[in-house]
Structures are given as C-alpha cells and as structure tokens.
PDB file of C-alpha atoms in Angstrom:
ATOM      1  CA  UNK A 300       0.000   0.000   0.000  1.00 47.00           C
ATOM      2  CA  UNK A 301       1.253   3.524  -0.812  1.00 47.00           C
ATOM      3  CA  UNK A 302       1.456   5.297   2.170  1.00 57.00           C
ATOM      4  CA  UNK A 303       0.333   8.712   0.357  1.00 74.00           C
ATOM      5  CA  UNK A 304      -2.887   7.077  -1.141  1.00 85.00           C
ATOM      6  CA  UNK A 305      -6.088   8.107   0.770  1.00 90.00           C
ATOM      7  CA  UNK A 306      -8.956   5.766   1.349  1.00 91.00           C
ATOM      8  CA  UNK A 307     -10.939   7.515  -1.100  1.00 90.00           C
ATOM      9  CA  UNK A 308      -8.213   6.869  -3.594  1.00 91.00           C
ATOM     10  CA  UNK A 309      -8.075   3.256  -2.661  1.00 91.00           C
ATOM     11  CA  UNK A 310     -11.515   2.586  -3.251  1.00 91.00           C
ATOM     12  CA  UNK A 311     -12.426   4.577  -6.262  1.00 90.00           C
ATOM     13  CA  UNK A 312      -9.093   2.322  -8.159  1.00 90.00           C
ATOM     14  CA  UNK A 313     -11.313  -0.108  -6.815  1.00 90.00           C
ATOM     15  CA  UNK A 314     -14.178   1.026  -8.201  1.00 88.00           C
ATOM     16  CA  UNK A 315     -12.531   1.558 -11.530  1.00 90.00           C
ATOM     17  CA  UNK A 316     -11.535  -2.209 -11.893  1.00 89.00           C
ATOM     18  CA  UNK A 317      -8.351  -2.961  -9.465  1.00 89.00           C
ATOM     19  CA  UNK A 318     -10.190  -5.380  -7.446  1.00 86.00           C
ATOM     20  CA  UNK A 319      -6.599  -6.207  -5.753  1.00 88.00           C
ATOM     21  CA  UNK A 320      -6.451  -2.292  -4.281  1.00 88.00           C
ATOM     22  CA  UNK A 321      -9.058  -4.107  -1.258  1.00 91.00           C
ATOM     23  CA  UNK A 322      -6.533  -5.612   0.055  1.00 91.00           C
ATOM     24  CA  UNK A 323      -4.698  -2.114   0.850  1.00 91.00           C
ATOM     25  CA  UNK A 324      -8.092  -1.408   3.036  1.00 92.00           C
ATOM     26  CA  UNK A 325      -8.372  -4.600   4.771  1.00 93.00           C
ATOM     27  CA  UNK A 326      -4.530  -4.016   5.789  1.00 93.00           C
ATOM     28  CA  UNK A 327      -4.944  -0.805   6.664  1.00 93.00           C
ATOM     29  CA  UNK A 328      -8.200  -1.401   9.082  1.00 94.00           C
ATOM     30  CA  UNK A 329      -7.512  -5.530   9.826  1.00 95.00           C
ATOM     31  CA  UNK A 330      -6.310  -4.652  13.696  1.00 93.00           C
ATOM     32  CA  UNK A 331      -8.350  -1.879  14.129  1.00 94.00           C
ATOM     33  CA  UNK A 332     -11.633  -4.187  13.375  1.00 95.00           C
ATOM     34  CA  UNK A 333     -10.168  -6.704  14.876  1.00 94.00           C
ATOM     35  CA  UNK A 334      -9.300  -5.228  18.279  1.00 91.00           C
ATOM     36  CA  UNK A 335     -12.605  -3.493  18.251  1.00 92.00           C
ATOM     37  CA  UNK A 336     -15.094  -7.083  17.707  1.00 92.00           C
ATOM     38  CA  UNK A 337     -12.809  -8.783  20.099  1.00 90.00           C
ATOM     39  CA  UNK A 338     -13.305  -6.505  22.982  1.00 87.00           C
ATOM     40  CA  UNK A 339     -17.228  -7.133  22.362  1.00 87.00           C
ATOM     41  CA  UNK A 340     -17.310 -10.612  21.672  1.00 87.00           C
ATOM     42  CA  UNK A 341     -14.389 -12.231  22.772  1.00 86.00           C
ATOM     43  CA  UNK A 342     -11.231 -13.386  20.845  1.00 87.00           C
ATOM     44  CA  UNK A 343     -12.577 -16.667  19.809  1.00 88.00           C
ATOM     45  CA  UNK A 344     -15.138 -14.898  17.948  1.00 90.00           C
ATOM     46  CA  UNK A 345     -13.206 -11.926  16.385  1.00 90.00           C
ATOM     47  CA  UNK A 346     -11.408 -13.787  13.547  1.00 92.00           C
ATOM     48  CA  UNK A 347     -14.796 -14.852  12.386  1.00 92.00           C
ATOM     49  CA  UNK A 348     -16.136 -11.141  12.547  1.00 93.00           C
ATOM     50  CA  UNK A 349     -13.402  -9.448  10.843  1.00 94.00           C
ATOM     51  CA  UNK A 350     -13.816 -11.474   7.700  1.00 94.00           C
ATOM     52  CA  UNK A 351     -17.407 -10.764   7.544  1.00 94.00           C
ATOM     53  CA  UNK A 352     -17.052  -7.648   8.007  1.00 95.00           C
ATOM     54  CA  UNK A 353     -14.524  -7.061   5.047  1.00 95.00           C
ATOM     55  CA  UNK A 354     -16.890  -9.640   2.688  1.00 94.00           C
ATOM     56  CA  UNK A 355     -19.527  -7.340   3.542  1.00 94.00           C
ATOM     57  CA  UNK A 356     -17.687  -4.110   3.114  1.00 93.00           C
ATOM     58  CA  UNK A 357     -16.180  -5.697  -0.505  1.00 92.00           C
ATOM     59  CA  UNK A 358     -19.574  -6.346  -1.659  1.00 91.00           C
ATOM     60  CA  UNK A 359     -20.802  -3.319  -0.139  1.00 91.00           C
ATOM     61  CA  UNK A 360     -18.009  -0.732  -1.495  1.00 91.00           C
ATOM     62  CA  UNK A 361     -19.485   0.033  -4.716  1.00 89.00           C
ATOM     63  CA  UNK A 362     -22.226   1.843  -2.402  1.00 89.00           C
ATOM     64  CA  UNK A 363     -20.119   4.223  -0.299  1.00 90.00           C
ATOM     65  CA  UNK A 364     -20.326   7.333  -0.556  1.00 88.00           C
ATOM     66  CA  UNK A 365     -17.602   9.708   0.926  1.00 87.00           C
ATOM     67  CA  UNK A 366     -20.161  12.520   1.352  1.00 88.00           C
ATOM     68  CA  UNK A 367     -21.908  10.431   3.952  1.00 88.00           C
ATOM     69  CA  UNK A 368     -18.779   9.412   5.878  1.00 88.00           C
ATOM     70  CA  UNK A 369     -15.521   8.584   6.010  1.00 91.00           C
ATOM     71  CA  UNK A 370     -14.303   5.096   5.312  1.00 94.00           C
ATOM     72  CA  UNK A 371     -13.372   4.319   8.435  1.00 93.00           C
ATOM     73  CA  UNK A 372     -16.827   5.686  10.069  1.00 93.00           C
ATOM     74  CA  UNK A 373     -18.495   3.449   7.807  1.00 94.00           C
ATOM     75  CA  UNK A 374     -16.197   0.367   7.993  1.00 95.00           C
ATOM     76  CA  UNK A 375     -16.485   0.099  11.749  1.00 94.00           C
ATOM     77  CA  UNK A 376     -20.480   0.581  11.269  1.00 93.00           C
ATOM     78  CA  UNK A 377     -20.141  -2.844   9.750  1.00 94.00           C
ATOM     79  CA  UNK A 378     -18.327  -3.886  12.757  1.00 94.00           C
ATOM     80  CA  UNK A 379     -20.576  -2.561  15.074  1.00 92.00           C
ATOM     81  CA  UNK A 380     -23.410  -3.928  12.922  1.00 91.00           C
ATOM     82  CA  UNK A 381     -22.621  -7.136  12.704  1.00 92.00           C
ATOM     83  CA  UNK A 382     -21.528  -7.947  15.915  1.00 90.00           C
ATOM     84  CA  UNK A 383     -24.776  -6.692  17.345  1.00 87.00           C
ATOM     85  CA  UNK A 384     -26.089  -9.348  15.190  1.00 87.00           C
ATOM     86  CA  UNK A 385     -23.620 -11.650  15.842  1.00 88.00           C
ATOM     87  CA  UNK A 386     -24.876 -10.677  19.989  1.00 83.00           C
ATOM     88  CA  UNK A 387     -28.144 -11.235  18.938  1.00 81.00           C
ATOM     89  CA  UNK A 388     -27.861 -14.425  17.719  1.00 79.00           C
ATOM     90  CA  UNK A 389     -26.342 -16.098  20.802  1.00 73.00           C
ATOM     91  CA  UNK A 390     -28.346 -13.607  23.246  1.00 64.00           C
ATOM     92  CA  UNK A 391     -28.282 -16.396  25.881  1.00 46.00           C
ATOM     93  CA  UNK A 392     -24.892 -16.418  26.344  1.00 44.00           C
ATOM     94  CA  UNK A 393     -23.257 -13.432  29.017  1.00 47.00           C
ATOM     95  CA  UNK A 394     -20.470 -10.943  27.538  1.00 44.00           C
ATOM     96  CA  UNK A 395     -18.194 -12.854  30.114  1.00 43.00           C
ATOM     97  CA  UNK A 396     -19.228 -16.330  28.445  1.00 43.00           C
ATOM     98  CA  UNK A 397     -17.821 -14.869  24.939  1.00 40.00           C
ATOM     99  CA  UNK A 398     -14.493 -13.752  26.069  1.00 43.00           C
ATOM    100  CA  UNK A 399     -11.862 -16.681  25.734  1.00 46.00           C
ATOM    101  CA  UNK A 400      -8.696 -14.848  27.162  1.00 45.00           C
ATOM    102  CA  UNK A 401      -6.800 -18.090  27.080  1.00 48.00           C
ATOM    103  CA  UNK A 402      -7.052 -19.497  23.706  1.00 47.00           C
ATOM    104  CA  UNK A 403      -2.802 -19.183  22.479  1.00 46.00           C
ATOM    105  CA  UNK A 404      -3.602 -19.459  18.760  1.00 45.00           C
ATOM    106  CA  UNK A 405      -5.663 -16.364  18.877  1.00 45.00           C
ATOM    107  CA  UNK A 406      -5.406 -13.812  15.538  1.00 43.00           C
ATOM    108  CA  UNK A 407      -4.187 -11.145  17.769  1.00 45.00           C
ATOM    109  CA  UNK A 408      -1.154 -13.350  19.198  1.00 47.00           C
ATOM    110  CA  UNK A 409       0.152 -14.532  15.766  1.00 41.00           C
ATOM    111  CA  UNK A 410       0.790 -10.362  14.768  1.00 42.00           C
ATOM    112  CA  UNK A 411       4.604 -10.143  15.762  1.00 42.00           C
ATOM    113  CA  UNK A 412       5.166  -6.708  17.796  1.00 43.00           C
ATOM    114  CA  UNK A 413       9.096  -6.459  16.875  1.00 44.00           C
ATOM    115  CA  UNK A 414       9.321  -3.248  18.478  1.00 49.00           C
ATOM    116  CA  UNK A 415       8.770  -4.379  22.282  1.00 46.00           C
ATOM    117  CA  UNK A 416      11.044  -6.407  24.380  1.00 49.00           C
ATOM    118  CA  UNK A 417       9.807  -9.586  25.680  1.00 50.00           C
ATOM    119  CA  UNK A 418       9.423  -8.151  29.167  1.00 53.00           C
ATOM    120  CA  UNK A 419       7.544  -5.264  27.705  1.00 53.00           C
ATOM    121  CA  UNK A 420       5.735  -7.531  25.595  1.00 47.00           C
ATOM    122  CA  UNK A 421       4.478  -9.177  29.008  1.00 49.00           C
ATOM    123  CA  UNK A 422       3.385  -6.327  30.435  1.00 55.00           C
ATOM    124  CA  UNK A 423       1.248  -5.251  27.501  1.00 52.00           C
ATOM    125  CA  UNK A 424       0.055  -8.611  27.637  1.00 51.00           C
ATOM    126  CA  UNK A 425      -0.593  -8.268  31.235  1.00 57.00           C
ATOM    127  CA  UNK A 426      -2.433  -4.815  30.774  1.00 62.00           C
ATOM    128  CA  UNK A 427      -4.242  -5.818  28.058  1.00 66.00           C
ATOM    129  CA  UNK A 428      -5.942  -8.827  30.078  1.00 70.00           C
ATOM    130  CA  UNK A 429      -6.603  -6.179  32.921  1.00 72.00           C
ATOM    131  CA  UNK A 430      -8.156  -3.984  30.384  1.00 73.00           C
ATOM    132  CA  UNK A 431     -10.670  -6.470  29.122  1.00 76.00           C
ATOM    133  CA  UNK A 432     -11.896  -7.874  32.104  1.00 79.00           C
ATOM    134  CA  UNK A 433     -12.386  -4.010  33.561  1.00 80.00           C
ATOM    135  CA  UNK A 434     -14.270  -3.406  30.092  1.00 83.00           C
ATOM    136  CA  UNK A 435     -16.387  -6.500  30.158  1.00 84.00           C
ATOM    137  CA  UNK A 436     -17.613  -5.401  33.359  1.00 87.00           C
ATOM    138  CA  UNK A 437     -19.463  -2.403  31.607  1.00 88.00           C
ATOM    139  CA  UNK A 438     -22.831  -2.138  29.567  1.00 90.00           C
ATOM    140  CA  UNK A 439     -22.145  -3.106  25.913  1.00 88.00           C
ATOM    141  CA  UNK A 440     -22.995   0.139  24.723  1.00 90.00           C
ATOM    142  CA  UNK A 441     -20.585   2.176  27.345  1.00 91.00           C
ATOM    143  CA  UNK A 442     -17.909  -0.434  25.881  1.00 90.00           C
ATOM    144  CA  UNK A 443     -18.412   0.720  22.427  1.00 91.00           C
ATOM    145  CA  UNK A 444     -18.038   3.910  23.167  1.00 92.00           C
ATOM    146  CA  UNK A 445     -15.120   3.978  25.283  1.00 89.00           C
ATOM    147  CA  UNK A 446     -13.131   1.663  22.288  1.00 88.00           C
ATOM    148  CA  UNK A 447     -14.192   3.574  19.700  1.00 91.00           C
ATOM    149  CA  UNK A 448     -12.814   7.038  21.336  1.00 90.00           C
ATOM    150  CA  UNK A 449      -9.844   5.785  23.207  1.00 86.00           C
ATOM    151  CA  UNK A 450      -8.434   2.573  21.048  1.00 84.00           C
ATOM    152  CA  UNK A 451      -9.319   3.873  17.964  1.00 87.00           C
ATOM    153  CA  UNK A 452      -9.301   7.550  18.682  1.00 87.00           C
ATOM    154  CA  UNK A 453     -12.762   8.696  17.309  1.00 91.00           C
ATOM    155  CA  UNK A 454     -14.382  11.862  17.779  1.00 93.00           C
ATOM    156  CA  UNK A 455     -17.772  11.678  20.027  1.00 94.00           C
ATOM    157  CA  UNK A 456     -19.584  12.793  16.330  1.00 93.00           C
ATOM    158  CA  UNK A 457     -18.221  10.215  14.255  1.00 93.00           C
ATOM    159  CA  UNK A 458     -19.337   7.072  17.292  1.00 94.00           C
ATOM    160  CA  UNK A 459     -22.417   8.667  16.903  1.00 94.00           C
ATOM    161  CA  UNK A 460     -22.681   8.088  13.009  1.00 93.00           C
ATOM    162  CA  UNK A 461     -21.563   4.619  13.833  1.00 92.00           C
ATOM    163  CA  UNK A 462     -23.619   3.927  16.760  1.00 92.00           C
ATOM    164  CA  UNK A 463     -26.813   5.693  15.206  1.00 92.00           C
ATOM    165  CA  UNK A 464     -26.857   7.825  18.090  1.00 94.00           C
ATOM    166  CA  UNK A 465     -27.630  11.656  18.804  1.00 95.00           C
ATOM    167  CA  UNK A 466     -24.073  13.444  19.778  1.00 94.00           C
ATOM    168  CA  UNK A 467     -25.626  14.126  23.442  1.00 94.00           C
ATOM    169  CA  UNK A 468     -26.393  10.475  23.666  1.00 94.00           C
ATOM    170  CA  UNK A 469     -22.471   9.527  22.987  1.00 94.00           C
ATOM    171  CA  UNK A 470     -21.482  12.395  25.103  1.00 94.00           C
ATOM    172  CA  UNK A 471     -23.704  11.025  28.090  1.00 94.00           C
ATOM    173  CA  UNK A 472     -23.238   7.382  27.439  1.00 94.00           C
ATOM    174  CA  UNK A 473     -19.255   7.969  27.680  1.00 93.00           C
ATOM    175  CA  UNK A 474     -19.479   9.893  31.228  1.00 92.00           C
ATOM    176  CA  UNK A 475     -21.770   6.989  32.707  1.00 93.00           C
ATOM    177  CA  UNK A 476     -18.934   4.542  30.937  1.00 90.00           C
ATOM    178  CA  UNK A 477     -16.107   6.496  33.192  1.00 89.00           C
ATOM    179  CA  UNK A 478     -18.275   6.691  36.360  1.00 90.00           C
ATOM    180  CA  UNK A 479     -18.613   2.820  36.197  1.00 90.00           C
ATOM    181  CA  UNK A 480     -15.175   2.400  35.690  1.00 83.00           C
ATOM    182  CA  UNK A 481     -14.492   4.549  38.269  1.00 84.00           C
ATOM    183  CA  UNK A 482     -16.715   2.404  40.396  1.00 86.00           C
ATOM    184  CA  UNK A 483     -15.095  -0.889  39.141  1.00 83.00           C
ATOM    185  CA  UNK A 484     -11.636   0.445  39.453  1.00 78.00           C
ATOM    186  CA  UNK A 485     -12.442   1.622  43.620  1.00 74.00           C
TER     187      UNK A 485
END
C-alpha cells in the first residue's frame, strides 16, 4: 500500500476495476476491526467477525459514498453492525461467556510486535488482560463507546454516526462509561 494514497483513492481504483487495491483497506483497518469485535465478543469470535465484516464491506463498497462518511466511520459501522447481530444471535450467552482470554492461537497473538522487548511484551500482555476484564464489566454500549474514542481515537460525532446515536447520547453514554469504571476500578 502507498502510504500517500487516501482511502478515497483506494476505493475509487477499486471502483474503476483494481479489485486487488481491497486488500490495501483490509490491511490498513484488519487490527483496528479486529481489536474493536474482540473486545465485544471475545477473541474466539473476532477472527470470524473481521472477515465478515470485510466480505460485507467488498460487496458493499461500490455503495459508499464519501459525502456520507468517512471510510473508516463506515467500515467500523459494519463492525458494530454485525456484531450486534452476531450478539443477537447467541443472546443467551453473558459478555463474560464470549471472552476466551486463554485461547494461544488467537489472531491477535500470531501479529509479531518487533518493536517491544519480551518483558515489555508481558506487560502489555498483562495490561491488556486487565483492560478487558475491567471493560467487560461495563454495559455493551458504554464499551463501544469507550473503544471507539480511546483505542481507535474517534471523535464523540463520528461514534455517533456509527452507533446511530444523537451526539448528546455519545457524550452522556461515555461519562456513565467512566463513572462505572471509576466504580469498578475503587
């Protein structure tokens, strides 16, 4: 992928016939999706998300319109959507039931991080597991929204045109989200 060519660019050479330009989105957004779905339905699940989610956004690209949103807004829409029906589908199962922190031949853990040492490696490891279990102790919705702005450093407008919620309703929805943690973390 060329690091100067937008999203925009990327998908209207797509558009125009270079069906192999996809791949420059789904390397560009693969961890962010994936990091995103895992956090709301476990690791053991997220592998299986992120590929429907880029199947649906490949069939689905011819559609986009950059007027609307930005690819990215309307990529993780996908994710949000189809993990909510994902949720829906195995509604008798808890949030806690989903999450599989455990399982070694995860998607995440086979993504080599050649930049840390192996002790910092640990404690990222370490955090991370911290992080999750903190986060699956909120609502679903404060989760999204506390991802969305923090891991994949959203604005409160653009969670709102992926959530399908008024800006107020973000706004609110994130302070209850830090109050609970607050609680949780006490």
């Amino acid at each position: 992928m060329l690091p100067n060519k937008t999203d925009e660019e990327i998908i209207e050479s797509f558009n125009a016939g270079n069906q192999e330009d996809f791949k420059d989105l789904v390397e560009k957004y693969t961890s962010h999706i994936y990091n995103f779905t895992a956090r709301l339905v476990g690791r053991g699940n997220a592998d299986d998300m992120v590929q429907e989610v880029f199947i649906k956004a490949w069939r689905n690209l011819k559609n986009f319109d950059s007027r609307k949103a930005s690819f990215k807004t309307w990529i993780f829409t996908i994710a949000k959507n189809t993990t909510t029906d994902f949720l829906r589908k195995k509604k008798s199962l808890n949030f806690s039931d989903l999450e599989n922190h455990n399982e070694e031949d995860s998607f995440i853990e086979k993504i080599p991080d050649e930049d840390l040492l192996p002790i910092e490696s640990m404690q990222k490891l370490e955090d991370k597991e911290v992080l999750d279990n903190v986060l699956n102790k909120l609502r679903p919705s404060y989760r999204q929204v506390l991802i969305l702005h923090y891991q994949e450093e959203m604005t409160f407008d653009e969670i709102g045109k992926i959530l399908k919620k008024p800006l107020n309703t973000v706004k609110s929805e994130h302070r209850r989200a830090i109050i609970e943690l607050r609680k949780i973390l006490d």
